[in-house]
Amino acid sequence: MAPMKLTYFEFAALGEPLRLALAQSGVEWIDNRVPSEQWPTLKPTLPYQQMPVLEVDGAVIPQSLAILRYVGKIGNLYPTDPIQAAFADSATDAVSDIQGYMRGIIFEKDADKKAQLRKDLVETLLPTWLANLEKALKLAGGEYFAGDKLSIGDIAVVARLNWLTDGTFEGVPSTLLDESPLVSSLVQRVMAEPRIVAYMEERPKK
Ligand SMILES: N[C@@H](CCC(=O)N[C@@H](CS)C(=O)NCC(=O)O)C(=O)O
């Protein structure tokens, strides 16, 4: 079987959870990062005319969450127990909620509205979101969102938090996780996984 190929833009957004999950899964994969100038040519060839897509043995899988679950299933990162799988999905879906809001900020053209949306994100939405994640983790035993094992739900949350705190998303303080000890330890635990450490060292620094 040829290595899987993940095709996405060069930035984190919807691609980074998939890259972390692929890295953690241990499968062979190609990190195909498309420069924005090549996008207009590629766009009409893709199933939903959007990225990410994952190519597996000639099949082109669209939609980031479908890809994430697929990688979870083949990479032992998606619980076989339906209830635990639902908890992994809940964490992933909670990430989609905040992603929708962040997308609104990124695409807002009016500078005043953008600043207000950013303020609401940092002062209201993120603290509430983090408090809810903290509760979900506590309920699940404190370490992971789906029982006692790393899943795609943890990876989705951690990838989003990395993006929020690495300085690329303007206005989010580096102290974001100070009031969320369980979430904060989850980030450290996931980012210390040896395969993820290796991916972080090798990935393009851009
Ligand atoms: N629901 C889709 C959304 C994909 C999406 O919005 N992709 C964006 C990048 S984050 C894209 O391809 N934008 C370029 C375009 O639509 O032309 C998913 O989760 O994969």
mmCIF file with all atom_site columns, C-alpha atoms and ligand atoms in Angstrom:
data_model
loop_
_atom_site.group_PDB
_atom_site.id
_atom_site.type_symbol
_atom_site.label_atom_id
_atom_site.label_alt_id
_atom_site.label_comp_id
_atom_site.label_asym_id
_atom_site.label_entity_id
_atom_site.label_seq_id
_atom_site.pdbx_PDB_ins_code
_atom_site.Cartn_x
_atom_site.Cartn_y
_atom_site.Cartn_z
_atom_site.occupancy
_atom_site.B_iso_or_equiv
_atom_site.pdbx_formal_charge
_atom_site.auth_seq_id
_atom_site.auth_comp_id
_atom_site.auth_asym_id
_atom_site.auth_atom_id
_atom_site.pdbx_PDB_model_num
ATOM   1   C CA  . MET A 1 1   ? 0.000   0.000  0.000   1.00 0.00 ? 1   MET A CA  1
ATOM   2   C CA  . ALA A 1 2   ? 1.326   3.451  -0.948  1.00 0.00 ? 2   ALA A CA  1
ATOM   3   C CA  . PRO A 1 3   ? 1.662   5.956  1.914   1.00 0.00 ? 3   PRO A CA  1
ATOM   4   C CA  . MET A 1 4   ? -1.462  7.998  2.614   1.00 0.00 ? 4   MET A CA  1
ATOM   5   C CA  . LYS A 1 5   ? -1.294  11.584 1.423   1.00 0.00 ? 5   LYS A CA  1
ATOM   6   C CA  . LEU A 1 6   ? -2.825  14.471 3.383   1.00 0.00 ? 6   LEU A CA  1
ATOM   7   C CA  . THR A 1 7   ? -3.346  17.556 1.250   1.00 0.00 ? 7   THR A CA  1
ATOM   8   C CA  . TYR A 1 8   ? -3.974  20.890 2.957   1.00 0.00 ? 8   TYR A CA  1
ATOM   9   C CA  . PHE A 1 9   ? -2.762  24.476 3.085   1.00 0.00 ? 9   PHE A CA  1
ATOM   10  C CA  . GLU A 1 10  ? 0.507   25.298 4.848   1.00 0.00 ? 10  GLU A CA  1
ATOM   11  C CA  . PHE A 1 11  ? -1.204  26.651 7.990   1.00 0.00 ? 11  PHE A CA  1
ATOM   12  C CA  . ALA A 1 12  ? -2.643  24.793 11.021  1.00 0.00 ? 12  ALA A CA  1
ATOM   13  C CA  . ALA A 1 13  ? -6.470  25.356 11.040  1.00 0.00 ? 13  ALA A CA  1
ATOM   14  C CA  . LEU A 1 14  ? -8.255  22.139 9.940   1.00 0.00 ? 14  LEU A CA  1
ATOM   15  C CA  . GLY A 1 15  ? -5.031  20.393 8.939   1.00 0.00 ? 15  GLY A CA  1
ATOM   16  C CA  . GLU A 1 16  ? -3.052  20.221 12.156  1.00 0.00 ? 16  GLU A CA  1
ATOM   17  C CA  . PRO A 1 17  ? -5.312  17.793 14.103  1.00 0.00 ? 17  PRO A CA  1
ATOM   18  C CA  . LEU A 1 18  ? -5.046  15.454 11.115  1.00 0.00 ? 18  LEU A CA  1
ATOM   19  C CA  . ARG A 1 19  ? -1.280  15.794 10.961  1.00 0.00 ? 19  ARG A CA  1
ATOM   20  C CA  . LEU A 1 20  ? -0.955  15.091 14.698  1.00 0.00 ? 20  LEU A CA  1
ATOM   21  C CA  . ALA A 1 21  ? -3.325  12.102 14.445  1.00 0.00 ? 21  ALA A CA  1
ATOM   22  C CA  . LEU A 1 22  ? -1.467  10.697 11.424  1.00 0.00 ? 22  LEU A CA  1
ATOM   23  C CA  . ALA A 1 23  ? 1.849   11.167 13.217  1.00 0.00 ? 23  ALA A CA  1
ATOM   24  C CA  . GLN A 1 24  ? 0.532   9.446  16.362  1.00 0.00 ? 24  GLN A CA  1
ATOM   25  C CA  . SER A 1 25  ? -1.058  6.596  14.375  1.00 0.00 ? 25  SER A CA  1
ATOM   26  C CA  . GLY A 1 26  ? 2.338   5.365  13.190  1.00 0.00 ? 26  GLY A CA  1
ATOM   27  C CA  . VAL A 1 27  ? 1.174   4.862  9.576   1.00 0.00 ? 27  VAL A CA  1
ATOM   28  C CA  . GLU A 1 28  ? 3.320   6.021  6.683   1.00 0.00 ? 28  GLU A CA  1
ATOM   29  C CA  . TRP A 1 29  ? 1.954   9.324  5.316   1.00 0.00 ? 29  TRP A CA  1
ATOM   30  C CA  . ILE A 1 30  ? 2.883   12.263 3.146   1.00 0.00 ? 30  ILE A CA  1
ATOM   31  C CA  . ASP A 1 31  ? 2.358   15.810 4.445   1.00 0.00 ? 31  ASP A CA  1
ATOM   32  C CA  . ASN A 1 32  ? 1.397   17.550 1.191   1.00 0.00 ? 32  ASN A CA  1
ATOM   33  C CA  . ARG A 1 33  ? 1.233   21.305 1.955   1.00 0.00 ? 33  ARG A CA  1
ATOM   34  C CA  . VAL A 1 34  ? -0.224  23.286 -0.929  1.00 0.00 ? 34  VAL A CA  1
ATOM   35  C CA  . PRO A 1 35  ? 1.082   26.839 -1.434  1.00 0.00 ? 35  PRO A CA  1
ATOM   36  C CA  . SER A 1 36  ? -1.864  29.248 -1.829  1.00 0.00 ? 36  SER A CA  1
ATOM   37  C CA  . GLU A 1 37  ? -0.872  30.160 -5.404  1.00 0.00 ? 37  GLU A CA  1
ATOM   38  C CA  . GLN A 1 38  ? -1.467  26.534 -6.486  1.00 0.00 ? 38  GLN A CA  1
ATOM   39  C CA  . TRP A 1 39  ? -4.933  26.396 -4.896  1.00 0.00 ? 39  TRP A CA  1
ATOM   40  C CA  . PRO A 1 40  ? -7.049  27.759 -7.803  1.00 0.00 ? 40  PRO A CA  1
ATOM   41  C CA  . THR A 1 41  ? -5.814  24.939 -10.059 1.00 0.00 ? 41  THR A CA  1
ATOM   42  C CA  . LEU A 1 42  ? -6.337  22.225 -7.476  1.00 0.00 ? 42  LEU A CA  1
ATOM   43  C CA  . LYS A 1 43  ? -9.731  23.399 -6.145  1.00 0.00 ? 43  LYS A CA  1
ATOM   44  C CA  . PRO A 1 44  ? -12.009 22.194 -9.000  1.00 0.00 ? 44  PRO A CA  1
ATOM   45  C CA  . THR A 1 45  ? -10.453 18.718 -8.890  1.00 0.00 ? 45  THR A CA  1
ATOM   46  C CA  . LEU A 1 46  ? -11.469 17.988 -5.273  1.00 0.00 ? 46  LEU A CA  1
ATOM   47  C CA  . PRO A 1 47  ? -14.714 16.333 -4.094  1.00 0.00 ? 47  PRO A CA  1
ATOM   48  C CA  . TYR A 1 48  ? -16.106 19.376 -2.221  1.00 0.00 ? 48  TYR A CA  1
ATOM   49  C CA  . GLN A 1 49  ? -13.683 21.826 -3.833  1.00 0.00 ? 49  GLN A CA  1
ATOM   50  C CA  . GLN A 1 50  ? -12.082 22.263 -0.427  1.00 0.00 ? 50  GLN A CA  1
ATOM   51  C CA  . MET A 1 51  ? -9.175  20.951 1.610   1.00 0.00 ? 51  MET A CA  1
ATOM   52  C CA  . PRO A 1 52  ? -8.213  18.919 3.573   1.00 0.00 ? 52  PRO A CA  1
ATOM   53  C CA  . VAL A 1 53  ? -8.398  15.653 1.663   1.00 0.00 ? 53  VAL A CA  1
ATOM   54  C CA  . LEU A 1 54  ? -6.718  12.358 2.467   1.00 0.00 ? 54  LEU A CA  1
ATOM   55  C CA  . GLU A 1 55  ? -5.749  9.985  -0.354  1.00 0.00 ? 55  GLU A CA  1
ATOM   56  C CA  . VAL A 1 56  ? -5.759  6.321  0.618   1.00 0.00 ? 56  VAL A CA  1
ATOM   57  C CA  . ASP A 1 57  ? -5.048  3.694  -2.011  1.00 0.00 ? 57  ASP A CA  1
ATOM   58  C CA  . GLY A 1 58  ? -6.679  5.707  -4.814  1.00 0.00 ? 58  GLY A CA  1
ATOM   59  C CA  . ALA A 1 59  ? -9.661  6.881  -2.695  1.00 0.00 ? 59  ALA A CA  1
ATOM   60  C CA  . VAL A 1 60  ? -9.888  10.618 -1.964  1.00 0.00 ? 60  VAL A CA  1
ATOM   61  C CA  . ILE A 1 61  ? -11.533 11.224 1.418   1.00 0.00 ? 61  ILE A CA  1
ATOM   62  C CA  . PRO A 1 62  ? -12.886 14.781 1.901   1.00 0.00 ? 62  PRO A CA  1
ATOM   63  C CA  . GLN A 1 63  ? -14.095 16.549 5.094   1.00 0.00 ? 63  GLN A CA  1
ATOM   64  C CA  . SER A 1 64  ? -11.730 17.015 8.018   1.00 0.00 ? 64  SER A CA  1
ATOM   65  C CA  . LEU A 1 65  ? -13.850 15.231 10.642  1.00 0.00 ? 65  LEU A CA  1
ATOM   66  C CA  . ALA A 1 66  ? -14.420 12.200 8.411   1.00 0.00 ? 66  ALA A CA  1
ATOM   67  C CA  . ILE A 1 67  ? -10.663 12.074 7.847   1.00 0.00 ? 67  ILE A CA  1
ATOM   68  C CA  . LEU A 1 68  ? -9.969  12.438 11.571  1.00 0.00 ? 68  LEU A CA  1
ATOM   69  C CA  . ARG A 1 69  ? -12.301 9.543  12.431  1.00 0.00 ? 69  ARG A CA  1
ATOM   70  C CA  . TYR A 1 70  ? -10.804 7.404  9.656   1.00 0.00 ? 70  TYR A CA  1
ATOM   71  C CA  . VAL A 1 71  ? -7.287  8.032  10.956  1.00 0.00 ? 71  VAL A CA  1
ATOM   72  C CA  . GLY A 1 72  ? -8.571  7.324  14.479  1.00 0.00 ? 72  GLY A CA  1
ATOM   73  C CA  . LYS A 1 73  ? -9.964  3.970  13.387  1.00 0.00 ? 73  LYS A CA  1
ATOM   74  C CA  . ILE A 1 74  ? -6.884  2.773  11.544  1.00 0.00 ? 74  ILE A CA  1
ATOM   75  C CA  . GLY A 1 75  ? -4.491  4.313  14.073  1.00 0.00 ? 75  GLY A CA  1
ATOM   76  C CA  . ASN A 1 76  ? -6.032  2.997  17.299  1.00 0.00 ? 76  ASN A CA  1
ATOM   77  C CA  . LEU A 1 77  ? -7.121  6.494  18.322  1.00 0.00 ? 77  LEU A CA  1
ATOM   78  C CA  . TYR A 1 78  ? -10.892 5.946  18.139  1.00 0.00 ? 78  TYR A CA  1
ATOM   79  C CA  . PRO A 1 79  ? -12.577 3.914  20.902  1.00 0.00 ? 79  PRO A CA  1
ATOM   80  C CA  . THR A 1 80  ? -14.323 0.687  19.874  1.00 0.00 ? 80  THR A CA  1
ATOM   81  C CA  . ASP A 1 81  ? -16.848 1.145  22.697  1.00 0.00 ? 81  ASP A CA  1
ATOM   82  C CA  . PRO A 1 82  ? -19.709 3.258  21.228  1.00 0.00 ? 82  PRO A CA  1
ATOM   83  C CA  . ILE A 1 83  ? -20.128 5.388  24.366  1.00 0.00 ? 83  ILE A CA  1
ATOM   84  C CA  . GLN A 1 84  ? -16.412 6.186  24.541  1.00 0.00 ? 84  GLN A CA  1
ATOM   85  C CA  . ALA A 1 85  ? -16.430 6.874  20.777  1.00 0.00 ? 85  ALA A CA  1
ATOM   86  C CA  . ALA A 1 86  ? -19.269 9.351  21.392  1.00 0.00 ? 86  ALA A CA  1
ATOM   87  C CA  . PHE A 1 87  ? -17.166 11.103 24.058  1.00 0.00 ? 87  PHE A CA  1
ATOM   88  C CA  . ALA A 1 88  ? -14.234 11.331 21.641  1.00 0.00 ? 88  ALA A CA  1
ATOM   89  C CA  . ASP A 1 89  ? -16.638 12.803 19.059  1.00 0.00 ? 89  ASP A CA  1
ATOM   90  C CA  . SER A 1 90  ? -18.068 15.247 21.621  1.00 0.00 ? 90  SER A CA  1
ATOM   91  C CA  . ALA A 1 91  ? -14.614 16.707 22.260  1.00 0.00 ? 91  ALA A CA  1
ATOM   92  C CA  . THR A 1 92  ? -14.015 16.939 18.505  1.00 0.00 ? 92  THR A CA  1
ATOM   93  C CA  . ASP A 1 93  ? -17.383 18.653 17.994  1.00 0.00 ? 93  ASP A CA  1
ATOM   94  C CA  . ALA A 1 94  ? -16.654 21.095 20.825  1.00 0.00 ? 94  ALA A CA  1
ATOM   95  C CA  . VAL A 1 95  ? -13.592 22.102 18.820  1.00 0.00 ? 95  VAL A CA  1
ATOM   96  C CA  . SER A 1 96  ? -15.775 22.680 15.751  1.00 0.00 ? 96  SER A CA  1
ATOM   97  C CA  . ASP A 1 97  ? -17.888 25.142 17.772  1.00 0.00 ? 97  ASP A CA  1
ATOM   98  C CA  . ILE A 1 98  ? -14.913 27.340 18.597  1.00 0.00 ? 98  ILE A CA  1
ATOM   99  C CA  . GLN A 1 99  ? -13.499 26.855 15.083  1.00 0.00 ? 99  GLN A CA  1
ATOM   100 C CA  . GLY A 1 100 ? -16.713 28.330 13.640  1.00 0.00 ? 100 GLY A CA  1
ATOM   101 C CA  . TYR A 1 101 ? -16.292 31.427 15.770  1.00 0.00 ? 101 TYR A CA  1
ATOM   102 C CA  . MET A 1 102 ? -12.584 31.797 14.949  1.00 0.00 ? 102 MET A CA  1
ATOM   103 C CA  . ARG A 1 103 ? -13.419 31.510 11.269  1.00 0.00 ? 103 ARG A CA  1
ATOM   104 C CA  . GLY A 1 104 ? -15.836 34.428 11.655  1.00 0.00 ? 104 GLY A CA  1
ATOM   105 C CA  . ILE A 1 105 ? -12.999 36.524 13.103  1.00 0.00 ? 105 ILE A CA  1
ATOM   106 C CA  . ILE A 1 106 ? -10.527 35.560 10.386  1.00 0.00 ? 106 ILE A CA  1
ATOM   107 C CA  . PHE A 1 107 ? -12.938 36.506 7.582   1.00 0.00 ? 107 PHE A CA  1
ATOM   108 C CA  . GLU A 1 108 ? -14.385 39.680 9.194   1.00 0.00 ? 108 GLU A CA  1
ATOM   109 C CA  . LYS A 1 109 ? -13.331 42.655 7.053   1.00 0.00 ? 109 LYS A CA  1
ATOM   110 C CA  . ASP A 1 110 ? -14.484 45.483 9.336   1.00 0.00 ? 110 ASP A CA  1
ATOM   111 C CA  . ALA A 1 111 ? -11.625 46.271 11.768  1.00 0.00 ? 111 ALA A CA  1
ATOM   112 C CA  . ASP A 1 112 ? -13.909 47.417 14.644  1.00 0.00 ? 112 ASP A CA  1
ATOM   113 C CA  . LYS A 1 113 ? -16.162 44.372 14.352  1.00 0.00 ? 113 LYS A CA  1
ATOM   114 C CA  . LYS A 1 114 ? -13.104 42.127 14.168  1.00 0.00 ? 114 LYS A CA  1
ATOM   115 C CA  . ALA A 1 115 ? -11.692 43.671 17.365  1.00 0.00 ? 115 ALA A CA  1
ATOM   116 C CA  . GLN A 1 116 ? -15.051 43.217 19.152  1.00 0.00 ? 116 GLN A CA  1
ATOM   117 C CA  . LEU A 1 117 ? -15.327 39.573 18.032  1.00 0.00 ? 117 LEU A CA  1
ATOM   118 C CA  . ARG A 1 118 ? -11.766 38.967 19.213  1.00 0.00 ? 118 ARG A CA  1
ATOM   119 C CA  . LYS A 1 119 ? -12.520 40.583 22.607  1.00 0.00 ? 119 LYS A CA  1
ATOM   120 C CA  . ASP A 1 120 ? -15.645 38.412 23.022  1.00 0.00 ? 120 ASP A CA  1
ATOM   121 C CA  . LEU A 1 121 ? -13.627 35.320 22.107  1.00 0.00 ? 121 LEU A CA  1
ATOM   122 C CA  . VAL A 1 122 ? -10.890 35.999 24.634  1.00 0.00 ? 122 VAL A CA  1
ATOM   123 C CA  . GLU A 1 123 ? -13.003 37.403 27.483  1.00 0.00 ? 123 GLU A CA  1
ATOM   124 C CA  . THR A 1 124 ? -16.146 35.279 27.284  1.00 0.00 ? 124 THR A CA  1
ATOM   125 C CA  . LEU A 1 125 ? -16.174 32.395 24.826  1.00 0.00 ? 125 LEU A CA  1
ATOM   126 C CA  . LEU A 1 126 ? -12.784 30.837 25.468  1.00 0.00 ? 126 LEU A CA  1
ATOM   127 C CA  . PRO A 1 127 ? -13.042 30.887 29.293  1.00 0.00 ? 127 PRO A CA  1
ATOM   128 C CA  . THR A 1 128 ? -16.485 29.222 29.091  1.00 0.00 ? 128 THR A CA  1
ATOM   129 C CA  . TRP A 1 129 ? -15.277 26.721 26.490  1.00 0.00 ? 129 TRP A CA  1
ATOM   130 C CA  . LEU A 1 130 ? -12.231 25.835 28.578  1.00 0.00 ? 130 LEU A CA  1
ATOM   131 C CA  . ALA A 1 131 ? -14.297 25.473 31.765  1.00 0.00 ? 131 ALA A CA  1
ATOM   132 C CA  . ASN A 1 132 ? -16.592 23.053 29.910  1.00 0.00 ? 132 ASN A CA  1
ATOM   133 C CA  . LEU A 1 133 ? -13.620 21.049 28.609  1.00 0.00 ? 133 LEU A CA  1
ATOM   134 C CA  . GLU A 1 134 ? -12.185 20.964 32.129  1.00 0.00 ? 134 GLU A CA  1
ATOM   135 C CA  . LYS A 1 135 ? -15.490 19.526 33.428  1.00 0.00 ? 135 LYS A CA  1
ATOM   136 C CA  . ALA A 1 136 ? -15.660 16.961 30.612  1.00 0.00 ? 136 ALA A CA  1
ATOM   137 C CA  . LEU A 1 137 ? -12.122 15.799 31.362  1.00 0.00 ? 137 LEU A CA  1
ATOM   138 C CA  . LYS A 1 138 ? -12.842 15.524 35.082  1.00 0.00 ? 138 LYS A CA  1
ATOM   139 C CA  . LEU A 1 139 ? -15.965 13.473 34.396  1.00 0.00 ? 139 LEU A CA  1
ATOM   140 C CA  . ALA A 1 140 ? -13.956 11.152 32.136  1.00 0.00 ? 140 ALA A CA  1
ATOM   141 C CA  . GLY A 1 141 ? -11.369 10.452 34.844  1.00 0.00 ? 141 GLY A CA  1
ATOM   142 C CA  . GLY A 1 142 ? -9.093  13.475 34.421  1.00 0.00 ? 142 GLY A CA  1
ATOM   143 C CA  . GLU A 1 143 ? -6.625  12.356 31.757  1.00 0.00 ? 143 GLU A CA  1
ATOM   144 C CA  . TYR A 1 144 ? -8.432  11.938 28.441  1.00 0.00 ? 144 TYR A CA  1
ATOM   145 C CA  . PHE A 1 145 ? -11.873 12.762 27.041  1.00 0.00 ? 145 PHE A CA  1
ATOM   146 C CA  . ALA A 1 146 ? -12.726 9.146  26.208  1.00 0.00 ? 146 ALA A CA  1
ATOM   147 C CA  . GLY A 1 147 ? -11.819 6.910  29.151  1.00 0.00 ? 147 GLY A CA  1
ATOM   148 C CA  . ASP A 1 148 ? -8.204  6.198  29.956  1.00 0.00 ? 148 ASP A CA  1
ATOM   149 C CA  . LYS A 1 149 ? -6.785  6.273  26.442  1.00 0.00 ? 149 LYS A CA  1
ATOM   150 C CA  . LEU A 1 150 ? -5.648  8.923  23.989  1.00 0.00 ? 150 LEU A CA  1
ATOM   151 C CA  . SER A 1 151 ? -8.191  9.520  21.205  1.00 0.00 ? 151 SER A CA  1
ATOM   152 C CA  . ILE A 1 152 ? -8.864  11.843 18.286  1.00 0.00 ? 152 ILE A CA  1
ATOM   153 C CA  . GLY A 1 153 ? -10.940 13.990 20.674  1.00 0.00 ? 153 GLY A CA  1
ATOM   154 C CA  . ASP A 1 154 ? -7.835  14.803 22.737  1.00 0.00 ? 154 ASP A CA  1
ATOM   155 C CA  . ILE A 1 155 ? -5.805  15.449 19.609  1.00 0.00 ? 155 ILE A CA  1
ATOM   156 C CA  . ALA A 1 156 ? -8.440  17.801 18.163  1.00 0.00 ? 156 ALA A CA  1
ATOM   157 C CA  . VAL A 1 157 ? -8.579  19.848 21.371  1.00 0.00 ? 157 VAL A CA  1
ATOM   158 C CA  . VAL A 1 158 ? -4.800  20.006 21.762  1.00 0.00 ? 158 VAL A CA  1
ATOM   159 C CA  . ALA A 1 159 ? -4.204  21.021 18.126  1.00 0.00 ? 159 ALA A CA  1
ATOM   160 C CA  . ARG A 1 160 ? -6.730  23.845 18.491  1.00 0.00 ? 160 ARG A CA  1
ATOM   161 C CA  . LEU A 1 161 ? -5.201  25.041 21.768  1.00 0.00 ? 161 LEU A CA  1
ATOM   162 C CA  . ASN A 1 162 ? -1.720  25.004 20.256  1.00 0.00 ? 162 ASN A CA  1
ATOM   163 C CA  . TRP A 1 163 ? -2.993  27.190 17.423  1.00 0.00 ? 163 TRP A CA  1
ATOM   164 C CA  . LEU A 1 164 ? -4.645  29.551 19.902  1.00 0.00 ? 164 LEU A CA  1
ATOM   165 C CA  . THR A 1 165 ? -1.566  29.926 22.083  1.00 0.00 ? 165 THR A CA  1
ATOM   166 C CA  . ASP A 1 166 ? 1.327   29.844 19.595  1.00 0.00 ? 166 ASP A CA  1
ATOM   167 C CA  . GLY A 1 167 ? 0.982   33.547 18.763  1.00 0.00 ? 167 GLY A CA  1
ATOM   168 C CA  . THR A 1 168 ? -0.453  33.170 15.232  1.00 0.00 ? 168 THR A CA  1
ATOM   169 C CA  . PHE A 1 169 ? -4.011  33.969 16.354  1.00 0.00 ? 169 PHE A CA  1
ATOM   170 C CA  . GLU A 1 170 ? -3.760  37.580 17.483  1.00 0.00 ? 170 GLU A CA  1
ATOM   171 C CA  . GLY A 1 171 ? -4.997  38.697 20.902  1.00 0.00 ? 171 GLY A CA  1
ATOM   172 C CA  . VAL A 1 172 ? -5.037  35.370 22.757  1.00 0.00 ? 172 VAL A CA  1
ATOM   173 C CA  . PRO A 1 173 ? -2.908  35.588 25.925  1.00 0.00 ? 173 PRO A CA  1
ATOM   174 C CA  . SER A 1 174 ? -0.243  32.967 26.582  1.00 0.00 ? 174 SER A CA  1
ATOM   175 C CA  . THR A 1 175 ? -1.849  32.571 30.050  1.00 0.00 ? 175 THR A CA  1
ATOM   176 C CA  . LEU A 1 176 ? -4.988  31.105 28.408  1.00 0.00 ? 176 LEU A CA  1
ATOM   177 C CA  . LEU A 1 177 ? -4.707  27.745 30.161  1.00 0.00 ? 177 LEU A CA  1
ATOM   178 C CA  . ASP A 1 178 ? -3.701  29.009 33.597  1.00 0.00 ? 178 ASP A CA  1
ATOM   179 C CA  . GLU A 1 179 ? -7.151  28.364 35.113  1.00 0.00 ? 179 GLU A CA  1
ATOM   180 C CA  . SER A 1 180 ? -7.573  24.971 33.422  1.00 0.00 ? 180 SER A CA  1
ATOM   181 C CA  . PRO A 1 181 ? -5.180  22.488 35.061  1.00 0.00 ? 181 PRO A CA  1
ATOM   182 C CA  . LEU A 1 182 ? -6.611  19.310 33.523  1.00 0.00 ? 182 LEU A CA  1
ATOM   183 C CA  . VAL A 1 183 ? -6.685  20.777 30.009  1.00 0.00 ? 183 VAL A CA  1
ATOM   184 C CA  . SER A 1 184 ? -3.191  22.158 30.516  1.00 0.00 ? 184 SER A CA  1
ATOM   185 C CA  . SER A 1 185 ? -1.847  18.733 31.581  1.00 0.00 ? 185 SER A CA  1
ATOM   186 C CA  . LEU A 1 186 ? -3.617  17.134 28.621  1.00 0.00 ? 186 LEU A CA  1
ATOM   187 C CA  . VAL A 1 187 ? -1.741  19.448 26.243  1.00 0.00 ? 187 VAL A CA  1
ATOM   188 C CA  . GLN A 1 188 ? 1.561   18.531 27.888  1.00 0.00 ? 188 GLN A CA  1
ATOM   189 C CA  . ARG A 1 189 ? 0.729   14.804 27.882  1.00 0.00 ? 189 ARG A CA  1
ATOM   190 C CA  . VAL A 1 190 ? -0.227  14.740 24.199  1.00 0.00 ? 190 VAL A CA  1
ATOM   191 C CA  . MET A 1 191 ? 2.682   16.910 23.074  1.00 0.00 ? 191 MET A CA  1
ATOM   192 C CA  . ALA A 1 192 ? 5.091   14.588 24.957  1.00 0.00 ? 192 ALA A CA  1
ATOM   193 C CA  . GLU A 1 193 ? 3.981   11.512 22.968  1.00 0.00 ? 193 GLU A CA  1
ATOM   194 C CA  . PRO A 1 194 ? 7.206   10.373 21.245  1.00 0.00 ? 194 PRO A CA  1
ATOM   195 C CA  . ARG A 1 195 ? 5.673   10.220 17.741  1.00 0.00 ? 195 ARG A CA  1
ATOM   196 C CA  . ILE A 1 196 ? 4.199   13.687 18.152  1.00 0.00 ? 196 ILE A CA  1
ATOM   197 C CA  . VAL A 1 197 ? 7.516   15.017 19.451  1.00 0.00 ? 197 VAL A CA  1
ATOM   198 C CA  . ALA A 1 198 ? 9.197   13.585 16.323  1.00 0.00 ? 198 ALA A CA  1
ATOM   199 C CA  . TYR A 1 199 ? 6.559   15.162 14.037  1.00 0.00 ? 199 TYR A CA  1
ATOM   200 C CA  . MET A 1 200 ? 6.963   18.576 15.707  1.00 0.00 ? 200 MET A CA  1
ATOM   201 C CA  . GLU A 1 201 ? 10.719  18.410 15.187  1.00 0.00 ? 201 GLU A CA  1
ATOM   202 C CA  . GLU A 1 202 ? 10.420  17.450 11.520  1.00 0.00 ? 202 GLU A CA  1
ATOM   203 C CA  . ARG A 1 203 ? 7.434   19.554 10.358  1.00 0.00 ? 203 ARG A CA  1
ATOM   204 C CA  . PRO A 1 204 ? 8.010   22.721 8.326   1.00 0.00 ? 204 PRO A CA  1
ATOM   205 C CA  . LYS A 1 205 ? 8.679   25.587 10.720  1.00 0.00 ? 205 LYS A CA  1
ATOM   206 C CA  . LYS A 1 206 ? 6.494   28.054 8.809   1.00 0.00 ? 206 LYS A CA  1
HETATM 207 N N1  . LIG B 2 .   ? -16.337 21.127 6.247   1.00 0.00 ? 1   LIG B N1  1
HETATM 208 C C1  . LIG B 2 .   ? -15.057 21.148 5.597   1.00 0.00 ? 1   LIG B C1  1
HETATM 209 C C2  . LIG B 2 .   ? -14.599 22.589 5.500   1.00 0.00 ? 1   LIG B C2  1
HETATM 210 C C3  . LIG B 2 .   ? -13.331 22.681 4.684   1.00 0.00 ? 1   LIG B C3  1
HETATM 211 C C4  . LIG B 2 .   ? -12.866 24.113 4.513   1.00 0.00 ? 1   LIG B C4  1
HETATM 212 O O1  . LIG B 2 .   ? -13.528 25.073 4.930   1.00 0.00 ? 1   LIG B O1  1
HETATM 213 N N2  . LIG B 2 .   ? -11.670 24.241 3.910   1.00 0.00 ? 1   LIG B N2  1
HETATM 214 C C5  . LIG B 2 .   ? -11.110 25.529 3.640   1.00 0.00 ? 1   LIG B C5  1
HETATM 215 C C6  . LIG B 2 .   ? -9.747  25.685 4.327   1.00 0.00 ? 1   LIG B C6  1
HETATM 216 S S1  . LIG B 2 .   ? -9.887  25.614 6.084   1.00 0.00 ? 1   LIG B S1  1
HETATM 217 C C7  . LIG B 2 .   ? -10.887 25.665 2.143   1.00 0.00 ? 1   LIG B C7  1
HETATM 218 O O2  . LIG B 2 .   ? -10.623 24.704 1.437   1.00 0.00 ? 1   LIG B O2  1
HETATM 219 N N3  . LIG B 2 .   ? -10.932 26.934 1.683   1.00 0.00 ? 1   LIG B N3  1
HETATM 220 C C8  . LIG B 2 .   ? -10.658 27.291 0.328   1.00 0.00 ? 1   LIG B C8  1
HETATM 221 C C9  . LIG B 2 .   ? -11.887 27.360 -0.538  1.00 0.00 ? 1   LIG B C9  1
HETATM 222 O O3  . LIG B 2 .   ? -13.003 27.034 -0.085  1.00 0.00 ? 1   LIG B O3  1
HETATM 223 O O4  . LIG B 2 .   ? -11.713 27.771 -1.692  1.00 0.00 ? 1   LIG B O4  1
HETATM 224 C C10 . LIG B 2 .   ? -14.059 20.294 6.397   1.00 0.00 ? 1   LIG B C10 1
HETATM 225 O O5  . LIG B 2 .   ? -14.207 20.150 7.619   1.00 0.00 ? 1   LIG B O5  1
HETATM 226 O O6  . LIG B 2 .   ? -13.135 19.752 5.770   1.00 0.00 ? 1   LIG B O6  1
#
